[in-house]
Coordinates of C-alpha atoms in Angstrom, one line a residue:
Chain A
X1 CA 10.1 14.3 3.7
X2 CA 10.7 11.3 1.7
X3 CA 9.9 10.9 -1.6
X4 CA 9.9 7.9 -3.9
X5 CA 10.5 7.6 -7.8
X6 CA 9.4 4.3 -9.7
X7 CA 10.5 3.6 -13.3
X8 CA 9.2 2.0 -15.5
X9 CA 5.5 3.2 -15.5
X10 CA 4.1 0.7 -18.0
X11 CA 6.3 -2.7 -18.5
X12 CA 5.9 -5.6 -21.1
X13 CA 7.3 -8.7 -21.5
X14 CA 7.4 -11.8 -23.2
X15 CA 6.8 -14.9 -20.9
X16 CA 9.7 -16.5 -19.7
X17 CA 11.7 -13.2 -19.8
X18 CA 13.0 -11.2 -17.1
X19 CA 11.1 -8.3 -15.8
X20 CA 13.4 -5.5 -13.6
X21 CA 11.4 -2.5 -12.2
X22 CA 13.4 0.6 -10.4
X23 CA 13.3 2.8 -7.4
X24 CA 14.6 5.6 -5.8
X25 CA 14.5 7.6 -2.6
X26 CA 15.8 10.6 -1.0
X27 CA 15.9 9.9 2.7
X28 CA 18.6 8.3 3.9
X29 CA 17.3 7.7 7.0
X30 CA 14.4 4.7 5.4
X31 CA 15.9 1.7 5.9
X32 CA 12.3 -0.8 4.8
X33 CA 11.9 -1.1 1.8
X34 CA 9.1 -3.0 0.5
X35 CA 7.2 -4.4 -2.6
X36 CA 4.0 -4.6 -3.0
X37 CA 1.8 -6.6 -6.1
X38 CA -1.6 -5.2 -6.7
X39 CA -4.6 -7.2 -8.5
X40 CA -7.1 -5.1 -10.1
X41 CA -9.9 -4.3 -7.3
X42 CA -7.7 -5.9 -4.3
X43 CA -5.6 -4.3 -1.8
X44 CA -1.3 -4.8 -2.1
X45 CA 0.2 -8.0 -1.3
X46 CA 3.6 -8.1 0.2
X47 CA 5.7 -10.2 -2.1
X48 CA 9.5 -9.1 -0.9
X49 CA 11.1 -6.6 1.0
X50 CA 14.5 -6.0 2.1
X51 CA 16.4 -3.9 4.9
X52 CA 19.5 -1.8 5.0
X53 CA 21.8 -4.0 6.8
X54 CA 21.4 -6.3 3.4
X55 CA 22.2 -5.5 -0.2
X56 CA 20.0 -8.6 -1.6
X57 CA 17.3 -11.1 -1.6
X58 CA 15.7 -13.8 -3.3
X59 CA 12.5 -15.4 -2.9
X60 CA 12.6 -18.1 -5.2
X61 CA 11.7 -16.3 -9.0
X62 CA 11.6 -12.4 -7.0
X63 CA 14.4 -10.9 -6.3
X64 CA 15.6 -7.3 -4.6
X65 CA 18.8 -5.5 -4.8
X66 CA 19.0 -2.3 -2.3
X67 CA 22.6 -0.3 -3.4
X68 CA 22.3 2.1 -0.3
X69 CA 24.9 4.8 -1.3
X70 CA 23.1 5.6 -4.4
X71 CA 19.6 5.5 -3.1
X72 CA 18.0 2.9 -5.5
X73 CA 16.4 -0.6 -4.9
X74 CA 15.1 -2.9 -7.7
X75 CA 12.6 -5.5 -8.0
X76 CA 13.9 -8.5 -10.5
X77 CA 11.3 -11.1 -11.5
X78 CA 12.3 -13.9 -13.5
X79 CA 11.0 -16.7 -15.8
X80 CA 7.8 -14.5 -15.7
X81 CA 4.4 -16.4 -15.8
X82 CA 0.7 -14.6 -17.6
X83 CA -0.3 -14.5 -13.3
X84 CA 2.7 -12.4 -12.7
X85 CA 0.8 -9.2 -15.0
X86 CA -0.3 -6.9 -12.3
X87 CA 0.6 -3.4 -11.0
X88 CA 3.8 -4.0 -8.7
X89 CA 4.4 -0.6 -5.8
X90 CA 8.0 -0.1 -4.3
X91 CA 7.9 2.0 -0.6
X92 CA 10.3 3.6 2.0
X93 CA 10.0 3.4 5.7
X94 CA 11.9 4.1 8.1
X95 CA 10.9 0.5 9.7
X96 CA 9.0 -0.1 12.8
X97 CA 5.2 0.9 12.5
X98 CA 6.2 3.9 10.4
X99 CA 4.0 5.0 7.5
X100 CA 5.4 4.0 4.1
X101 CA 5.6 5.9 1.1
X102 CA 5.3 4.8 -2.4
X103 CA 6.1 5.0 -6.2
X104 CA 4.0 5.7 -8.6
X105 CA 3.6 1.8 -9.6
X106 CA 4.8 0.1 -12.9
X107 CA 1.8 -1.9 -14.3
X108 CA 3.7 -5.2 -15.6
X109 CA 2.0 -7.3 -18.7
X110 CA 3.1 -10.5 -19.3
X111 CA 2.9 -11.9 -22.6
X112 CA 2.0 -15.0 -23.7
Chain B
X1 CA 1.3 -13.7 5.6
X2 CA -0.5 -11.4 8.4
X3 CA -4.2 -11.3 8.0
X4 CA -5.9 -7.5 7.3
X5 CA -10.1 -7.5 6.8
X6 CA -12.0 -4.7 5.2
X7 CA -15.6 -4.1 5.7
X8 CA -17.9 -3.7 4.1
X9 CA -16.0 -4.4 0.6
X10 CA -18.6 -2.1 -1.4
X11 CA -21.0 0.7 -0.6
X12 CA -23.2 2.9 -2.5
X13 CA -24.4 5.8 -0.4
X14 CA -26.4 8.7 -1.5
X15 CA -24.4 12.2 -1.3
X16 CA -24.8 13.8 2.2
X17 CA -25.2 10.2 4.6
X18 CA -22.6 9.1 6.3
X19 CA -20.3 5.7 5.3
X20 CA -18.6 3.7 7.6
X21 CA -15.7 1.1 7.0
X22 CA -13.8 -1.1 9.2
X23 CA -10.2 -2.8 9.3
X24 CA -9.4 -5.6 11.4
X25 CA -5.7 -7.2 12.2
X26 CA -7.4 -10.6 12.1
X27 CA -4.1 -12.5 14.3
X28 CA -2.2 -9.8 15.5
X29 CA -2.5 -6.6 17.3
X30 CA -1.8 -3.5 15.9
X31 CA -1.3 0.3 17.9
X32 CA -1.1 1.6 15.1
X33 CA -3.1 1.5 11.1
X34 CA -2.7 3.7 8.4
X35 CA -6.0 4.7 5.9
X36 CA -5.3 5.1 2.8
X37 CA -7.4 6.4 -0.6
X38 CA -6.7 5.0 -4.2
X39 CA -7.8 6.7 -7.5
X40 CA -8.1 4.9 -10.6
X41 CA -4.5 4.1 -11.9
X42 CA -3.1 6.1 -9.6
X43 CA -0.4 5.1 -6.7
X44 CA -1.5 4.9 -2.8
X45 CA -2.0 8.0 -1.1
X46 CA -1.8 8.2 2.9
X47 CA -4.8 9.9 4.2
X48 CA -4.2 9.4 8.1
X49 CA -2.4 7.3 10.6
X50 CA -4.5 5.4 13.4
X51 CA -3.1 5.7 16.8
X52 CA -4.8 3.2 19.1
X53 CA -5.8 5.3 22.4
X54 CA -4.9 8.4 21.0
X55 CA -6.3 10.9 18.2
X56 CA -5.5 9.8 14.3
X57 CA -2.7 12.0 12.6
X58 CA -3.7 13.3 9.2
X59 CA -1.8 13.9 6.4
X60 CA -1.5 17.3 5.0
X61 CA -4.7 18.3 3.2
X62 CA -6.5 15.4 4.6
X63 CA -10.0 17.0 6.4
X64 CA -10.2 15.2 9.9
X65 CA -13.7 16.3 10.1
X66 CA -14.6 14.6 7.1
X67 CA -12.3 11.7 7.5
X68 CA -13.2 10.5 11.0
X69 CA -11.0 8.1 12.2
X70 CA -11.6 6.0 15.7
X71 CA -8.8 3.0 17.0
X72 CA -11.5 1.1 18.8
X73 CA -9.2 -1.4 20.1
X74 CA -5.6 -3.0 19.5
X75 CA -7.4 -5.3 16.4
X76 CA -10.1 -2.6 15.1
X77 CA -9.7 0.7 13.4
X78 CA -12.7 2.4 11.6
X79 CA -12.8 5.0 9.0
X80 CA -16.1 7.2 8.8
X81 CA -17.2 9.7 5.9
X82 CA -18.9 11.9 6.6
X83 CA -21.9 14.0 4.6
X84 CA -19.8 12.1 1.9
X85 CA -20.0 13.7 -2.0
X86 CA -19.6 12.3 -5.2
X87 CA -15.8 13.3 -5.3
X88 CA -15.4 10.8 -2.1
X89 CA -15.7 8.2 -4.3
X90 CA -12.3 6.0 -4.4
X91 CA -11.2 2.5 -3.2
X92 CA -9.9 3.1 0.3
X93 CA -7.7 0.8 1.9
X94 CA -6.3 0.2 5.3
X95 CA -2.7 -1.7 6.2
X96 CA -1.3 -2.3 9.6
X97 CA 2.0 -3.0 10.1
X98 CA 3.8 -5.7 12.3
X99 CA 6.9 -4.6 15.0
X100 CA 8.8 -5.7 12.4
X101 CA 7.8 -3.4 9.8
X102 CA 5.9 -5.9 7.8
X103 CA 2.3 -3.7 6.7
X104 CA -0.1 -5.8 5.4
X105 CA -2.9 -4.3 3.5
X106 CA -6.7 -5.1 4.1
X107 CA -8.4 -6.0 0.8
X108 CA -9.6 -2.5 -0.1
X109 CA -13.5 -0.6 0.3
X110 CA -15.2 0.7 -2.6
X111 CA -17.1 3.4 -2.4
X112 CA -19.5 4.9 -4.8
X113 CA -21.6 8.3 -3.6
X114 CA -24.8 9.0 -5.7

């Protein structure tokens, strides 16, 4: 089945930096790939997500890059703000209603 | 965004009764919700898949007797645990996903069992 790897764990940066968090998966057949920001005590939010047929997207300071052949996707947030700390999940489907599967998270602090 | 409810958001139950929590799609229909269980700094971890009409598939390891799922109707799913134990405790959460793979997640369930 598919599995998903997530790197870094634990991420810090200065406010105003750049903050890039990594993923990779093993099925080629997943071609959803979302991101997910979780508050402490809430459920995800859906904050980007990209599909196969397309190797990037931006959403204003988020951005995802998906390089297909290698099986990797990464999460770029920039000009990053103290609300942007929170533990950020990438995930794998194979699109539709199918189930997703995700990384381990990378809990991103923000420094003032 | 789509809009996913949770309910009830806590609940304490005494070890051995039985807790129920439900999702709701709240502007869109969904055939299909997935359950899932969250421990402390840890990642998301699919418990079952809720088939509207049908019988919930569980995930390896998952108990189905424990973990009774029912899809009540295209906009509810409910999640029931049974003769639940102090180890049930976790923050479960439901999502359901739109035809266009969107899933949006509920707000989560905390449950504590004493």
């Amino acid at each position: 089945g598919e599995n998903v790897e997530q790197h870094p764990s634990t991420l810090s940066v200065q406010e105003g930096d750049s903050a890039v968090i990594k993923c990779t998966y093993s099925d080629s057949a997943s071609n959803y790939f979302p991101w997910y920001k979780q508050e402490l005590g809430k459920g995800p939010q859906l904050i980007i997500d990209i599909r196969s047929n397309v190797g990037e997207k931006k959403d204003q300071r988020i951005a995802v890059t998906l390089n297909k052949t290698a099986k990797h996707f990464s999460l770029h947030i920039t000009e990053t703000q103290p609300e942007d700390s929170a533990v950020y999940f990438c995930a794998a489907s194979k699109g539709g209603a199918q189930k997703l599967v995700f990384g381990q998270g990378t809990r991103l602090t923000i420094n003032p | 965004g789509a809009v996913v409810s949770q309910h009830p958001s806590r609940v304490i139950c005494k070890s051995g009764t039985s807790v129920k929590i439900e999702c709701r799609s709240l502007d869109f229909q969904a055939t299909t919700m997935f359950w899932y269980r969250q421990f402390p700094k840890q990642s998301l971890m699919l418990m079952a898949t809720s088939n509207e009409g049908s019988k919930a598939t569980y995930e390896q390891g998952v108990e189905k007797d424990k973990f009774l799922i029912n899809h009540a109707s295209l906009t509810l799913s409910t999640l029931t645990v049974t003769s639940a134990h102090p180890e049930d405790s976790s923050f479960y959460i439901c999502s359901a996903p739109l035809a266009s793979s969107e899933q949006y997640f509920g707000p989560g369930t905390r449950l504590t069992v004493t």
